Amino acid sequence: MNIIVTGGAGFIGGNFMHYMVSKYSNDKIICIDCLTYAGNMETLSPLENKKNYKFIKEDIRNRDNIYKIFEEEKPDIIVNFAAESHVDRSVENPSIFLETNIIGTSVLLDACKKYGIKRFHQVSTDEVYGDLPLDRKDLFFVEDTPLHTSSPYSSSKAAADLLTLAYHRTFKLPVTISRCSNNYGPYHFPEKLIPLIISRALNNEELPVYGKGENIRDWLYVEDHCVAIDLIIRNGKVGEIYNIGGHNEKTNLEVVKTILKELGKSDSLIKFVQDRPGHDLRYAINPEKIQKELAWIPQYNFETGIKKTIKWYLENKTWWEHIVSGEYKNYFNKMYSYRM
Ligand code: NAD
Ligand code: TYD
């Protein structure tokens, strides 16, 4: 089979590329990525000599070129990770989120419709459900929880989900959607909480925690997400949505303190800073559907996953040092100047 993975030079897409290239030597795994600030060829460099791997630098918004790629590569399956993915950036500049996450997805859907495919899989997020209150630990997101977005990022992802479902209903396109909780693991860009804390703590820099650090996220080790998507594209029911999460809810402060303890660093590095506008309180996934229908079981809990992640950051310093020493410095200074 020919499988196109869009956004495969980013965090989750990159991990998915590694997983698929090593697992399916008879399939051709083709990455399409336009290499925004979040795309990184160093993430894919270990795959360079693999016969079943191909990289194409392209923007999913470029209709003519995407159609050409579909004509040439004749993909059976498309897994769409390509997106603008950072909530804070969406607050600063929403328009690129609408362009890539909505228009880009629509170009891919049109290409699938024009050339015919076996499956289009949209990688979505639990953020489309909005948030849950902190004091109702009995509530979880299920697949038919109403969409109720808070940020331009989550709104653009919800729009892409609705468009994907519309192409199934109207054009009978064989689609699936997954909505996963927060991921962490190798190759995670250091603007996101966990890699930001690990990289800054290792450099003994202040650790910005928004508000009081009470917001809750449901953390999933990235490899468990990759396994789930692989199961969905092969065995998932067309037209269906699958929630993915492993019941690993932690407050942000718990996450930061766990990392500091593992690294042997002091809690005095923590700095409570101005909160994110519209900050979602709690995310929590009910993963029963994927567990029952597809027998998906996560291999890692937060304790084992965070140890593995920290080990990776310690052993792969050059990967993240290249990022934090470059253009990212300007980003950090700009985004955090008013907060810190
Ligand atoms: P990321 O920002 O690390 O990577 C995004 C990738 O997409 C980058 O390689 C970037 O170069 C590429 N890209 C961006 N715009 C593009 C365009 N117009 N054309 C082609 N490529 C483009 O993101 P991530 O954290 O790996 O997230 C991947 C997907 O998973 C996203 O759709 C996101 O919404 C979803 N998701 C993320 C999480 C999480 O915790 N990170 C959780 C659930 C769902
Ligand atoms: P983030 O990694 O941006 O993911 P998301 O907003 O998609 O959940 O943030 C995770 C949580 O950590 C979120 O509640 C915001 C918080 N946070 C901080 O406290 N400080 C930071 O510097 C960042 C980037 C996030």
Short mmCIF file of C-alpha atoms in Angstrom, two decimals, residues 12 27 78 99 105 119 142 146 172 188 190 208 231 247 250 260 266 268 286 289 330 336:
data_model
loop_
_atom_site.label_atom_id
_atom_site.label_comp_id
_atom_site.label_asym_id
_atom_site.label_seq_id
_atom_site.Cartn_x
_atom_site.Cartn_y
_atom_site.Cartn_z
CA ILE A 12 3.34 13.25 16.23
CA ASP A 27 4.25 -0.40 2.22
CA ILE A 78 -3.88 9.50 3.70
CA GLU A 99 -5.69 28.43 6.19
CA THR A 105 -7.70 19.77 4.89
CA ARG A 119 -9.13 5.80 3.58
CA VAL A 142 -17.14 10.85 24.61
CA PRO A 146 -20.97 18.49 21.57
CA LYS A 172 -19.28 8.71 0.41
CA HIS A 188 8.27 17.35 20.65
CA PRO A 190 9.97 22.92 22.91
CA PRO A 208 6.68 29.63 33.19
CA LEU A 231 -5.43 0.36 14.22
CA HIS A 247 -6.70 8.28 31.79
CA LYS A 250 -2.41 15.65 35.82
CA LEU A 260 11.97 18.62 38.19
CA SER A 266 14.71 22.58 42.47
CA SER A 268 12.37 27.23 42.88
CA ASN A 286 -13.22 8.38 27.75
CA LYS A 289 -14.97 2.92 22.17
CA ASN A 330 12.99 35.33 19.42
CA TYR A 336 6.75 35.49 27.19
#
